[in-house]
Every structure is written in structure tokens, then in C-alpha cells.
mmCIF file of C-alpha atoms in Angstrom:
data_model
loop_
_atom_site.group_PDB
_atom_site.id
_atom_site.type_symbol
_atom_site.label_atom_id
_atom_site.label_comp_id
_atom_site.label_asym_id
_atom_site.label_seq_id
_atom_site.Cartn_x
_atom_site.Cartn_y
_atom_site.Cartn_z
ATOM 1 C CA MET Q 196 -15.036 7.443 -18.413
ATOM 2 C CA LYS Q 197 -17.104 4.414 -17.856
ATOM 3 C CA LEU Q 198 -14.282 1.849 -18.279
ATOM 4 C CA LEU Q 199 -12.243 3.618 -15.416
ATOM 5 C CA GLU Q 200 -15.194 3.986 -13.174
ATOM 6 C CA ARG Q 201 -16.031 0.186 -13.680
ATOM 7 C CA GLN Q 202 -12.321 -0.619 -12.720
ATOM 8 C CA ILE Q 203 -12.633 1.563 -9.730
ATOM 9 C CA LYS Q 204 -15.859 -0.193 -8.639
ATOM 10 C CA SER Q 205 -14.510 -3.739 -9.246
ATOM 11 C CA ASN Q 206 -10.837 -3.126 -7.836
ATOM 12 C CA GLY Q 207 -10.530 -0.157 -5.829
ATOM 13 C CA VAL Q 208 -10.353 -0.288 -2.062
ATOM 14 C CA VAL Q 209 -11.803 2.386 0.159
ATOM 15 C CA LEU Q 210 -9.801 2.588 3.334
ATOM 16 C CA ASP Q 211 -10.465 4.884 6.499
ATOM 17 C CA GLY Q 212 -9.514 8.502 6.205
ATOM 18 C CA GLY Q 213 -10.848 9.120 2.765
ATOM 19 C CA VAL Q 214 -8.115 6.915 1.106
ATOM 20 C CA LEU Q 215 -9.043 5.227 -2.248
ATOM 21 C CA LYS Q 216 -6.641 2.644 -3.192
ATOM 22 C CA VAL Q 217 -6.425 1.905 -6.899
ATOM 23 C CA GLY Q 218 -2.782 0.755 -6.943
ATOM 24 C CA SER Q 219 -3.619 -2.533 -8.469
ATOM 25 C CA PHE Q 220 -4.329 -1.133 -11.770
ATOM 26 C CA PHE Q 221 -3.790 2.550 -11.947
ATOM 27 C CA ASN Q 222 -0.904 4.137 -10.071
ATOM 28 C CA HIS Q 223 1.245 1.366 -8.848
ATOM 29 C CA GLN Q 224 0.783 -1.804 -10.995
ATOM 30 C CA ILE Q 225 -0.419 -0.183 -14.358
ATOM 31 C CA ASP Q 226 -3.266 -1.712 -16.583
ATOM 32 C CA VAL Q 227 -1.611 -0.562 -19.674
ATOM 33 C CA ASN Q 228 -4.533 -0.936 -21.966
ATOM 34 C CA LEU Q 229 -6.699 0.996 -19.576
ATOM 35 C CA MET Q 230 -3.920 3.646 -19.233
ATOM 36 C CA SER Q 231 -3.550 4.259 -23.034
ATOM 37 C CA LYS Q 232 -7.402 4.771 -23.271
ATOM 38 C CA MET Q 233 -7.197 7.401 -20.370
ATOM 39 C CA GLY Q 234 -4.400 8.941 -22.061
ATOM 40 C CA LYS Q 235 -6.529 9.175 -25.454
ATOM 41 C CA GLU Q 236 -9.426 10.542 -23.663
ATOM 42 C CA ILE Q 237 -7.593 13.441 -22.045
ATOM 43 C CA ALA Q 238 -5.770 14.340 -25.435
ATOM 44 C CA LYS Q 239 -9.344 14.181 -26.877
ATOM 45 C CA HIS Q 240 -10.551 16.906 -24.610
ATOM 46 C CA PHE Q 241 -7.330 19.165 -24.893
ATOM 47 C CA LYS Q 242 -6.383 18.560 -28.525
ATOM 48 C CA ASP Q 243 -7.188 21.938 -29.898
ATOM 49 C CA LYS Q 244 -5.608 23.971 -27.017
ATOM 50 C CA GLY Q 245 -1.909 23.829 -28.328
ATOM 51 C CA VAL Q 246 -0.464 22.174 -25.373
ATOM 52 C CA THR Q 247 3.444 22.386 -25.694
ATOM 53 C CA LYS Q 248 4.315 20.488 -22.323
ATOM 54 C CA ILE Q 249 2.793 18.254 -19.829
ATOM 55 C CA LEU Q 250 3.636 18.758 -16.100
ATOM 56 C CA THR Q 251 3.147 16.046 -13.480
ATOM 57 C CA VAL Q 252 4.840 15.404 -10.323
ATOM 58 C CA GLU Q 253 6.676 11.893 -9.286
ATOM 59 C CA ALA Q 254 6.129 9.170 -8.989
ATOM 60 C CA SER Q 255 2.225 7.993 -9.481
ATOM 61 C CA GLY Q 256 1.665 10.830 -12.018
ATOM 62 C CA ILE Q 257 4.431 9.897 -14.529
ATOM 63 C CA ALA Q 258 2.676 6.916 -16.180
ATOM 64 C CA PHE Q 259 -0.631 8.864 -16.862
ATOM 65 C CA ALA Q 260 1.267 11.864 -17.941
ATOM 66 C CA LEU Q 261 3.341 9.899 -20.532
ATOM 67 C CA ALA Q 262 0.100 8.237 -21.752
ATOM 68 C CA THR Q 263 -1.490 11.743 -22.584
ATOM 69 C CA ALA Q 264 1.836 13.165 -23.740
ATOM 70 C CA ILE Q 265 1.969 10.375 -26.324
ATOM 71 C CA ASN Q 266 -1.679 11.020 -27.553
ATOM 72 C CA LEU Q 267 -1.034 15.017 -27.601
ATOM 73 C CA LYS Q 268 2.219 14.720 -29.290
ATOM 74 C CA CYS Q 269 4.196 16.932 -26.745
ATOM 75 C CA ASN Q 270 6.924 16.553 -24.273
ATOM 76 C CA MET Q 271 6.401 15.907 -20.570
ATOM 77 C CA VAL Q 272 8.319 16.853 -17.149
ATOM 78 C CA PHE Q 273 7.732 15.698 -13.811
ATOM 79 C CA ALA Q 274 8.242 17.847 -10.598
ATOM 80 C CA LYS Q 275 10.412 16.114 -8.048
ATOM 81 C CA LYS Q 276 9.314 15.970 -4.396
ATOM 82 C CA THR Q 277 11.756 17.233 -1.753
ATOM 83 C CA GLN Q 278 11.697 17.769 1.963
ATOM 84 C CA ALA Q 279 14.049 20.552 1.561
ATOM 85 C CA SER Q 280 12.914 24.100 1.881
ATOM 86 C CA ASN Q 281 15.857 25.438 0.267
ATOM 87 C CA VAL Q 282 15.536 24.506 -3.245
ATOM 88 C CA THR Q 283 18.206 26.260 -5.255
ATOM 89 C CA GLY Q 284 17.594 29.192 -7.546
ATOM 90 C CA GLU Q 285 17.959 26.918 -10.769
ATOM 91 C CA MET Q 286 14.332 25.464 -9.697
ATOM 92 C CA TYR Q 287 10.913 26.630 -9.664
ATOM 93 C CA SER Q 288 9.356 25.309 -6.547
ATOM 94 C CA ALA Q 289 6.033 25.498 -4.746
ATOM 95 C CA GLU Q 290 4.829 23.581 -1.357
ATOM 96 C CA ALA Q 291 2.398 20.850 -1.753
ATOM 97 C CA ILE Q 292 0.402 19.677 1.420
ATOM 98 C CA SER Q 293 -0.968 16.245 0.943
ATOM 99 C CA TYR Q 294 -3.931 15.973 3.477
ATOM 100 C CA THR Q 295 -4.045 12.249 2.646
ATOM 101 C CA ARG Q 296 -0.536 11.425 3.662
ATOM 102 C CA GLY Q 297 -0.265 14.358 6.263
ATOM 103 C CA THR Q 298 3.176 15.336 4.611
ATOM 104 C CA VAL Q 299 4.429 18.683 3.097
ATOM 105 C CA ASN Q 300 6.736 18.357 0.175
ATOM 106 C CA GLN Q 301 8.392 20.965 -1.913
ATOM 107 C CA LEU Q 302 7.721 20.219 -5.756
ATOM 108 C CA ALA Q 303 10.661 21.382 -7.923
ATOM 109 C CA VAL Q 304 11.181 21.606 -11.443
ATOM 110 C CA PRO Q 305 14.477 22.771 -13.127
ATOM 111 C CA LYS Q 306 13.839 26.440 -14.820
ATOM 112 C CA ASP Q 307 15.265 25.110 -18.129
ATOM 113 C CA TYR Q 308 12.398 22.535 -18.623
ATOM 114 C CA ILE Q 309 9.541 25.240 -18.748
ATOM 115 C CA SER Q 310 9.704 28.369 -20.571
ATOM 116 C CA LYS Q 311 7.346 31.327 -20.708
ATOM 117 C CA ASP Q 312 6.267 30.404 -24.242
ATOM 118 C CA ASP Q 313 4.821 26.957 -23.077
ATOM 119 C CA LYS Q 314 1.311 26.148 -22.886
ATOM 120 C CA VAL Q 315 1.065 23.638 -20.025
ATOM 121 C CA LEU Q 316 -1.278 20.924 -19.277
ATOM 122 C CA ILE Q 317 -0.974 19.782 -15.670
ATOM 123 C CA VAL Q 318 -1.706 15.875 -15.388
ATOM 124 C CA ASP Q 319 -1.890 13.936 -12.060
ATOM 125 C CA ASP Q 320 -3.481 10.667 -11.078
ATOM 126 C CA PHE Q 321 -5.521 12.039 -8.217
ATOM 127 C CA LEU Q 322 -6.795 15.460 -7.333
ATOM 128 C CA ALA Q 323 -8.501 15.592 -3.606
ATOM 129 C CA ARG Q 324 -8.044 18.918 -1.853
ATOM 130 C CA GLY Q 325 -5.709 20.277 -4.670
ATOM 131 C CA GLY Q 326 -2.357 20.501 -2.881
ATOM 132 C CA ALA Q 327 -0.283 19.158 -5.672
ATOM 133 C CA SER Q 328 -2.395 20.551 -8.489
ATOM 134 C CA ASN Q 329 -2.064 23.960 -6.876
ATOM 135 C CA ALA Q 330 1.601 23.642 -6.226
ATOM 136 C CA LEU Q 331 2.140 22.679 -10.036
ATOM 137 C CA TYR Q 332 -0.137 25.678 -10.887
ATOM 138 C CA GLU Q 333 2.376 28.048 -8.853
ATOM 139 C CA ILE Q 334 5.278 26.627 -10.832
ATOM 140 C CA VAL Q 335 3.493 27.395 -14.134
ATOM 141 C CA LYS Q 336 2.832 30.851 -13.002
ATOM 142 C CA ALA Q 337 6.518 31.293 -11.670
ATOM 143 C CA ALA Q 338 7.769 30.186 -15.278
ATOM 144 C CA GLY Q 339 5.393 32.723 -16.737
ATOM 145 C CA ALA Q 340 4.005 30.073 -19.004
ATOM 146 C CA THR Q 341 0.174 29.489 -19.704
ATOM 147 C CA LEU Q 342 -2.001 27.003 -17.978
ATOM 148 C CA VAL Q 343 -4.253 25.185 -20.598
ATOM 149 C CA GLY Q 344 -5.856 23.102 -17.775
ATOM 150 C CA VAL Q 345 -5.732 20.281 -15.343
ATOM 151 C CA ALA Q 346 -6.216 16.593 -16.514
ATOM 152 C CA ILE Q 347 -6.933 14.248 -13.584
ATOM 153 C CA GLY Q 348 -7.528 10.405 -13.471
ATOM 154 C CA ILE Q 349 -9.448 10.387 -10.324
ATOM 155 C CA GLU Q 350 -10.954 13.144 -8.730
ATOM 156 C CA LYS Q 351 -12.548 12.987 -5.014
ATOM 157 C CA GLY Q 352 -15.246 15.454 -5.481
ATOM 158 C CA PHE Q 353 -16.317 15.309 -1.967
ATOM 159 C CA GLN Q 354 -12.902 16.964 -0.901
ATOM 160 C CA GLY Q 355 -13.656 20.152 -3.107
ATOM 161 C CA GLY Q 356 -10.131 20.873 -4.567
ATOM 162 C CA GLY Q 357 -11.398 20.539 -8.242
ATOM 163 C CA ASP Q 358 -14.414 22.605 -8.075
ATOM 164 C CA LYS Q 359 -12.233 25.459 -6.383
ATOM 165 C CA MET Q 360 -10.015 25.464 -9.437
ATOM 166 C CA ARG Q 361 -13.026 25.448 -11.528
ATOM 167 C CA GLU Q 362 -14.401 28.424 -9.731
ATOM 168 C CA GLN Q 363 -11.121 30.150 -10.836
ATOM 169 C CA GLY Q 364 -12.104 29.540 -14.401
ATOM 170 C CA ILE Q 365 -9.488 26.667 -14.805
ATOM 171 C CA ASP Q 366 -10.512 23.839 -17.224
ATOM 172 C CA VAL Q 367 -10.380 20.772 -14.837
ATOM 173 C CA PHE Q 368 -11.119 17.594 -16.699
ATOM 174 C CA SER Q 369 -11.406 14.422 -14.734
ATOM 175 C CA LEU Q 370 -11.942 10.993 -16.133
ATOM 176 C CA ALA Q 371 -13.917 9.977 -12.876
ATOM 177 C CA ILE Q 372 -15.195 12.109 -10.097
ATOM 178 C CA VAL Q 373 -15.978 10.390 -6.869
ATOM 179 C CA ASP Q 374 -18.568 12.307 -5.133
ATOM 180 C CA LYS Q 375 -19.238 9.926 -2.006
ATOM 181 C CA MET Q 376 -17.567 6.612 -1.076
ATOM 182 C CA SER Q 377 -17.561 4.087 1.664
ATOM 183 C CA PRO Q 378 -16.256 0.613 1.997
ATOM 184 C CA LYS Q 379 -19.459 -0.892 0.522
ATOM 185 C CA LYS Q 380 -20.315 2.042 -2.109
ATOM 186 C CA ILE Q 381 -18.778 4.338 -4.340
ATOM 187 C CA LYS Q 382 -20.906 6.998 -6.150
ATOM 188 C CA PHE Q 383 -19.584 8.880 -9.114
ATOM 189 C CA ARG Q 384 -20.566 12.231 -10.365
ATOM 190 C CA LYS Q 385 -22.579 12.402 -13.645
ATOM 191 C CA GLN Q 386 -20.479 14.184 -16.246
ATOM 192 C CA MET G 44 20.215 3.008 -31.188
ATOM 193 C CA LYS G 45 21.893 5.645 -33.239
ATOM 194 C CA LEU G 46 18.864 8.128 -32.302
ATOM 195 C CA LEU G 47 19.689 7.807 -28.640
ATOM 196 C CA GLU G 48 23.236 7.955 -29.161
ATOM 197 C CA ARG G 49 22.946 11.283 -31.155
ATOM 198 C CA GLN G 50 20.943 12.740 -28.414
ATOM 199 C CA ILE G 51 23.169 11.811 -25.518
ATOM 200 C CA LYS G 52 26.161 13.451 -27.505
ATOM 201 C CA SER G 53 24.131 16.560 -28.295
ATOM 202 C CA ASN G 54 22.406 16.952 -24.952
ATOM 203 C CA GLY G 55 23.930 14.828 -22.186
ATOM 204 C CA VAL G 56 26.177 16.236 -19.884
ATOM 205 C CA VAL G 57 29.123 14.256 -18.082
ATOM 206 C CA LEU G 58 29.968 15.201 -14.779
ATOM 207 C CA ASP G 59 32.575 14.421 -12.212
ATOM 208 C CA GLY G 60 32.266 11.003 -10.433
ATOM 209 C CA GLY G 61 31.210 9.375 -13.690
ATOM 210 C CA VAL G 62 27.568 10.983 -13.745
ATOM 211 C CA LEU G 63 25.947 11.312 -17.263
ATOM 212 C CA LYS G 64 23.016 13.803 -17.068
ATOM 213 C CA VAL G 65 20.207 13.058 -19.584
ATOM 214 C CA GLY G 66 17.609 14.750 -17.555
ATOM 215 C CA SER G 67 16.751 17.300 -20.413
ATOM 216 C CA PHE G 68 15.453 14.703 -22.614
ATOM 217 C CA PHE G 69 15.259 11.164 -21.069
ATOM 218 C CA ASN G 70 14.764 10.744 -17.330
ATOM 219 C CA HIS G 71 13.209 13.952 -16.101
ATOM 220 C CA GLN G 72 12.224 16.048 -18.917
ATOM 221 C CA ILE G 73 11.024 13.386 -21.456
ATOM 222 C CA ASP G 74 11.362 13.745 -25.239
ATOM 223 C CA VAL G 75 7.923 11.686 -25.961
ATOM 224 C CA ASN G 76 9.072 11.041 -29.717
ATOM 225 C CA LEU G 77 12.180 9.507 -28.637
ATOM 226 C CA MET G 78 10.726 7.622 -25.759
ATOM 227 C CA SER G 79 8.187 5.981 -28.111
ATOM 228 C CA LYS G 80 10.892 4.921 -30.278
ATOM 229 C CA MET G 81 13.009 3.458 -27.642
ATOM 230 C CA GLY G 82 9.824 1.525 -26.309
ATOM 231 C CA LYS G 83 9.369 0.116 -29.829
ATOM 232 C CA GLU G 84 13.115 -0.901 -29.996
ATOM 233 C CA ILE G 85 12.853 -2.884 -26.911
ATOM 234 C CA ALA G 86 9.622 -4.489 -27.821
ATOM 235 C CA LYS G 87 11.237 -5.731 -31.034
ATOM 236 C CA HIS G 88 14.019 -7.218 -29.161
ATOM 237 C CA PHE G 89 11.635 -9.366 -26.886
ATOM 238 C CA LYS G 90 8.481 -9.538 -28.733
ATOM 239 C CA ASP G 91 8.551 -13.314 -28.895
ATOM 240 C CA LYS G 92 9.609 -13.918 -25.185
ATOM 241 C CA GLY G 93 5.904 -14.092 -23.812
ATOM 242 C CA VAL G 94 6.410 -11.123 -21.633
ATOM 243 C CA THR G 95 3.661 -10.867 -19.079
ATOM 244 C CA LYS G 96 4.889 -8.049 -16.953
ATOM 245 C CA ILE G 97 7.293 -5.189 -16.946
ATOM 246 C CA LEU G 98 9.145 -4.555 -13.610
ATOM 247 C CA THR G 99 10.788 -1.125 -12.955
ATOM 248 C CA VAL G 100 11.702 1.041 -10.146
ATOM 249 C CA GLU G 101 10.314 4.733 -9.411
ATOM 250 C CA ALA G 102 10.859 7.434 -10.543
ATOM 251 C CA SER G 103 12.910 7.820 -13.524
ATOM 252 C CA GLY G 104 12.216 4.217 -14.893
ATOM 253 C CA ILE G 105 8.591 4.652 -14.922
ATOM 254 C CA ALA G 106 8.235 6.475 -18.267
ATOM 255 C CA PHE G 107 10.568 4.283 -20.225
ATOM 256 C CA ALA G 108 8.776 1.218 -18.679
ATOM 257 C CA LEU G 109 5.450 2.415 -19.841
ATOM 258 C CA ALA G 110 6.546 3.087 -23.336
ATOM 259 C CA THR G 111 7.919 -0.441 -23.481
ATOM 260 C CA ALA G 112 4.845 -1.852 -21.927
ATOM 261 C CA ILE G 113 2.628 -0.223 -24.509
ATOM 262 C CA ASN G 114 4.461 -1.647 -27.381
ATOM 263 C CA LEU G 115 4.645 -5.161 -25.785
ATOM 264 C CA LYS G 116 0.918 -5.144 -24.827
ATOM 265 C CA CYS G 117 1.542 -6.213 -21.176
ATOM 266 C CA ASN G 118 1.168 -4.514 -17.721
ATOM 267 C CA MET G 119 3.761 -3.087 -15.733
ATOM 268 C CA VAL G 120 4.647 -2.469 -12.016
ATOM 269 C CA PHE G 121 7.264 -0.339 -10.296
ATOM 270 C CA ALA G 122 9.163 -0.880 -7.011
ATOM 271 C CA LYS G 123 9.111 1.808 -4.497
ATOM 272 C CA LYS G 124 12.197 2.954 -2.896
ATOM 273 C CA THR G 125 12.051 3.162 0.860
ATOM 274 C CA GLN G 126 14.880 3.793 3.310
ATOM 275 C CA ALA G 127 13.162 1.312 5.919
ATOM 276 C CA SER G 128 14.719 -2.083 6.162
ATOM 277 C CA ASN G 129 11.578 -3.443 8.086
ATOM 278 C CA VAL G 130 9.507 -3.753 4.891
ATOM 279 C CA THR G 131 6.266 -5.652 5.688
ATOM 280 C CA GLY G 132 5.650 -9.149 4.862
ATOM 281 C CA GLU G 133 3.247 -8.367 1.883
ATOM 282 C CA MET G 134 6.249 -6.937 0.092
ATOM 283 C CA TYR G 135 8.873 -8.496 -1.907
ATOM 284 C CA SER G 136 12.058 -6.337 -1.098
ATOM 285 C CA ALA G 137 15.696 -6.257 -1.943
ATOM 286 C CA GLU G 138 18.598 -3.804 -1.156
ATOM 287 C CA ALA G 139 19.780 -1.714 -4.060
ATOM 288 C CA ILE G 140 23.139 0.464 -3.616
ATOM 289 C CA SER G 141 23.395 3.387 -5.890
ATOM 290 C CA TYR G 142 26.991 4.030 -6.325
ATOM 291 C CA THR G 143 26.474 7.228 -8.129
ATOM 292 C CA ARG G 144 24.483 8.694 -5.439
ATOM 293 C CA GLY G 145 26.093 7.022 -2.440
ATOM 294 C CA THR G 146 22.918 5.725 -1.005
ATOM 295 C CA VAL G 147 21.161 2.372 -0.154
ATOM 296 C CA ASN G 148 17.368 2.013 -0.774
ATOM 297 C CA GLN G 149 15.169 -0.966 -0.331
ATOM 298 C CA LEU G 150 13.131 -1.661 -3.418
ATOM 299 C CA ALA G 151 9.436 -3.183 -2.688
ATOM 300 C CA VAL G 152 6.790 -4.392 -4.594
ATOM 301 C CA PRO G 153 3.594 -5.739 -3.179
ATOM 302 C CA LYS G 154 3.526 -9.633 -3.505
ATOM 303 C CA ASP G 155 -0.045 -9.261 -5.171
ATOM 304 C CA TYR G 156 1.563 -7.576 -8.208
ATOM 305 C CA ILE G 157 3.971 -10.302 -9.255
ATOM 306 C CA SER G 158 2.957 -13.990 -9.336
ATOM 307 C CA LYS G 159 5.159 -17.084 -10.193
ATOM 308 C CA ASP G 160 3.417 -17.359 -13.521
ATOM 309 C CA ASP G 161 4.682 -14.120 -14.636
ATOM 310 C CA LYS G 162 7.556 -13.726 -17.289
ATOM 311 C CA VAL G 163 9.109 -10.612 -16.401
ATOM 312 C CA LEU G 164 11.151 -8.052 -18.197
ATOM 313 C CA ILE G 165 13.064 -5.698 -16.062
ATOM 314 C CA VAL G 166 13.342 -2.261 -17.626
ATOM 315 C CA ASP G 167 15.309 0.767 -16.217
ATOM 316 C CA ASP G 168 16.708 4.011 -17.508
ATOM 317 C CA PHE G 169 20.257 3.296 -16.570
ATOM 318 C CA LEU G 170 22.569 0.449 -15.682
ATOM 319 C CA ALA G 171 25.885 1.198 -14.201
ATOM 320 C CA ARG G 172 27.274 -1.268 -11.569
ATOM 321 C CA GLY G 173 23.921 -3.074 -11.429
ATOM 322 C CA GLY G 174 22.700 -2.434 -7.843
ATOM 323 C CA ALA G 175 18.934 -1.483 -9.093
ATOM 324 C CA SER G 176 18.657 -4.286 -11.817
ATOM 325 C CA ASN G 177 20.200 -6.919 -9.429
ATOM 326 C CA ALA G 178 17.739 -5.830 -6.541
ATOM 327 C CA LEU G 179 14.695 -6.098 -9.035
ATOM 328 C CA TYR G 180 16.003 -9.436 -10.310
ATOM 329 C CA GLU G 181 16.032 -10.489 -6.443
ATOM 330 C CA ILE G 182 12.546 -9.641 -6.396
ATOM 331 C CA VAL G 183 11.638 -11.767 -9.445
ATOM 332 C CA LYS G 184 13.401 -14.709 -7.965
ATOM 333 C CA ALA G 185 11.467 -14.047 -4.678
ATOM 334 C CA ALA G 186 8.284 -14.045 -6.255
ATOM 335 C CA GLY G 187 9.149 -17.377 -8.185
ATOM 336 C CA ALA G 188 8.576 -15.799 -11.405
ATOM 337 C CA THR G 189 10.615 -16.114 -14.532
ATOM 338 C CA LEU G 190 13.025 -13.392 -15.893
ATOM 339 C CA VAL G 191 13.033 -12.848 -19.368
ATOM 340 C CA GLY G 192 15.579 -10.171 -19.717
ATOM 341 C CA VAL G 193 16.697 -6.754 -18.686
ATOM 342 C CA ALA G 194 16.051 -3.762 -20.887
ATOM 343 C CA ILE G 195 18.043 -0.594 -20.315
ATOM 344 C CA GLY G 196 18.134 2.812 -22.114
ATOM 345 C CA ILE G 197 21.852 3.982 -21.152
ATOM 346 C CA GLU G 198 24.242 1.278 -19.966
ATOM 347 C CA LYS G 199 27.576 2.557 -18.493
ATOM 348 C CA GLY G 200 29.654 -0.269 -19.981
ATOM 349 C CA PHE G 201 32.692 1.083 -18.134
ATOM 350 C CA GLN G 202 31.372 0.148 -14.767
ATOM 351 C CA GLY G 203 30.681 -3.269 -15.722
ATOM 352 C CA GLY G 204 27.235 -4.144 -14.096
ATOM 353 C CA GLY G 205 25.834 -5.051 -17.460
ATOM 354 C CA ASP G 206 28.606 -7.473 -18.464
ATOM 355 C CA LYS G 207 28.375 -9.202 -14.967
ATOM 356 C CA MET G 208 24.780 -9.921 -15.720
ATOM 357 C CA ARG G 209 25.473 -11.127 -19.136
ATOM 358 C CA GLU G 210 27.899 -13.709 -17.939
ATOM 359 C CA GLN G 211 25.074 -15.235 -15.771
ATOM 360 C CA GLY G 212 23.216 -15.665 -19.063
ATOM 361 C CA ILE G 213 20.847 -12.915 -18.766
ATOM 362 C CA ASP G 214 19.605 -11.243 -21.857
ATOM 363 C CA VAL G 215 20.716 -7.466 -21.045
ATOM 364 C CA PHE G 216 19.643 -5.632 -23.972
ATOM 365 C CA SER G 217 20.881 -1.800 -23.814
ATOM 366 C CA LEU G 218 19.749 0.869 -26.335
ATOM 367 C CA ALA G 219 23.142 2.729 -25.841
ATOM 368 C CA ILE G 220 26.210 1.422 -23.865
ATOM 369 C CA VAL G 221 28.749 4.096 -23.056
ATOM 370 C CA ASP G 222 32.186 2.589 -23.003
ATOM 371 C CA LYS G 223 34.229 5.864 -22.052
ATOM 372 C CA MET G 224 33.369 9.337 -21.130
ATOM 373 C CA SER G 225 34.819 12.595 -20.448
ATOM 374 C CA PRO G 226 33.434 16.034 -20.612
ATOM 375 C CA LYS G 227 34.602 16.412 -24.002
ATOM 376 C CA LYS G 228 33.971 13.005 -25.616
ATOM 377 C CA ILE G 229 31.588 10.066 -25.236
ATOM 378 C CA LYS G 230 32.365 6.857 -26.840
ATOM 379 C CA PHE G 231 29.747 4.085 -27.452
ATOM 380 C CA ARG G 232 30.154 0.257 -27.764
ATOM 381 C CA LYS G 233 29.515 -1.131 -31.286
ATOM 382 C CA GLN G 234 26.580 -3.318 -31.097
#
């Protein structure tokens, strides 16, 4: 999505350790016009897939998930992050390693909020090595629901998580894929 | 807002300690049709006030803030919660006590994301004693910005935080105000 790529080039900041900061317009302060267009773009790709529920993770995935849900006219739910390993039996949960932050979280969703009849679209702001997206996929499987695909704002292609999911046959649709980045230059994959 | 009141009566759950759970449709799983209508209703009230930015707090305020921002056509930002008291100088921060949860958080927003020229609308899912809304107001004042008002999904009127802010001359607009509640009955304030 050219508009997003331009914003990343103009306002994204590349830090050490493979970190791309886009908090000024995407996942902390939110450019609402851009976000609405991103939601529309995701909806266009998945519109004929019968999505019944969008699943994301707090906090930075919520706005993008809602923008998408408005356009797909379906409900959404977010997984909460907890350090506790003893999530209760009323929750579906899975472990998500964040390589960027060096943390491990349990992602948890109340069982009432996903049913086996749901066709779930996973939405998240970032996909790098795939820790969060794969954990959300574990939750979809635990619920016996069907995964329609994975919609991502910014994929760090050079970290490989997205391509590994594609190799499993999953429809991973990313609005921008960064294949290389340095403080001076960001190179996007042609899509 | 009658639609919201009906949903609270049908699907809200009153727990001990003055807790009203609405996670099945409002602040965890999100009924997107309802959320869009709530955003429109808030926008109708504040449309002529020149709002330039919406300020909320993670995680449960984000969806409602985005739904409002889409309708007011302005950008939004959320404060992050941190236990750390030594927030860096690049942040505006204020202490928020949650009486419901018995916790104290620092709410923090990067200084770059609010300017003295901003006309800020605070948006949050709940207002009880006003811990979070008042902390956000402290942040608005620290930035030298102007507060336009406070928009709330569900106000617990019996806990008084909203009325205290109104006494200060703040335009607190709540879509539903619960004046009394018990596991058997929820009574709304007439508006």
C-alpha cells in the first residue's frame, strides 16, 4: 500500500536491534485517515471469505483491528497479555515470544468470545518472526475455529515470520513488507 | 443512548465491589455496529468544538476512541500504563488510581504527540471515581493544550467522578449513566 510505505519512509524511525518505530502515526498516535484506508484495503482482500470475527492482541493491534472490522462488518476481540502461566480454564491461551522486546507473554482470550463456528481473521500491527501471530493462530485452533488469514500492517520480511506462515498455506496479507532497513534506507518488497 | 442501555441490561454482568462487566460487547469483545454508533453519537455532541486530538488510555479505551476519531475526522493517541514512577522527561505523565482494581498506574504520553495548540477530547470506556479521566486531564494541562470535554461510554454515576468534573465546568458527556446497580437491576440516569 503506497500511502503506508510513504508514511513509513517519511515518519518511521529505524533503531538498533531491528526496531522500526512508527508510533507517531500508526500504533501509538494514530493517523485516523490512514488507518481507515488501511482497514478498507484489508477488507477488500478478505471480503468474500465470510469472516465472522477479527482477533488481535492488545494494545497496539486494537485500532487497526477495529478499522478492519468496521469495513468487514464483523465483530472483533483482542487477546490480553499476561505474564501469568496459569491462565484459568475459562481462557484459550498461548505463549508469544517477542524477540524485539525480549519478553514472553501469555496471550489469553475468554472461551466465550470465539466459537468453533467462527471464521477468524487475525489482524496485527506488526509481524516480525511471527511470535504474536502464531500464538493467536494457536488460540484459533484451540477454539476449533477456522482461520481465514492473517492481515498485517507492517511485516518485517527480513525476519521471516510471514513467509514461514505462507509456506504453511496461510493467506498472510501485509500492507507493507520491509525487506531491508537501516537508519538511512528502507526497502520494501514489491507486491 | 438507548441502544447502549439495552445492551448493558441484556448482556452486562454486575459483580461484587461495584464492578460492571461489559466485556462481551464493549471493551474486550467489541460489537462493531454498536461501537460505530457510539462513536457517531459522541461526534454529534462535540462536532462544533474544533477537536484536533482524541486522548484515551490503553487498552480498553482504544476502540471507542478510534470509533469517535473516525467520526470527528481527527487523530488520536493513547496513554500507556506503566508501574514505573520514573517516566522519562520525554513524556507527560500523571498518576491514575483504579479503585475498581486497587492499582495505581502512571499514564504516560510522549510529548511529541500533544501540542499546546491541540483541542483535546478525552475518551474512555468507563468513568467511575474519575481516576483515569483526571489523570488524562493532568496530561492535557501539562501539555498546555485545551480540554474540549470528556466523552465516556459508561459512567457509574453513583461513584461521583463524573459529577465532580461537571462541577469544575467540564463538559462530561456519557452515553449511559448507571445511577444504581445490583445483580438484579440496573437503573440509568435520565438524560
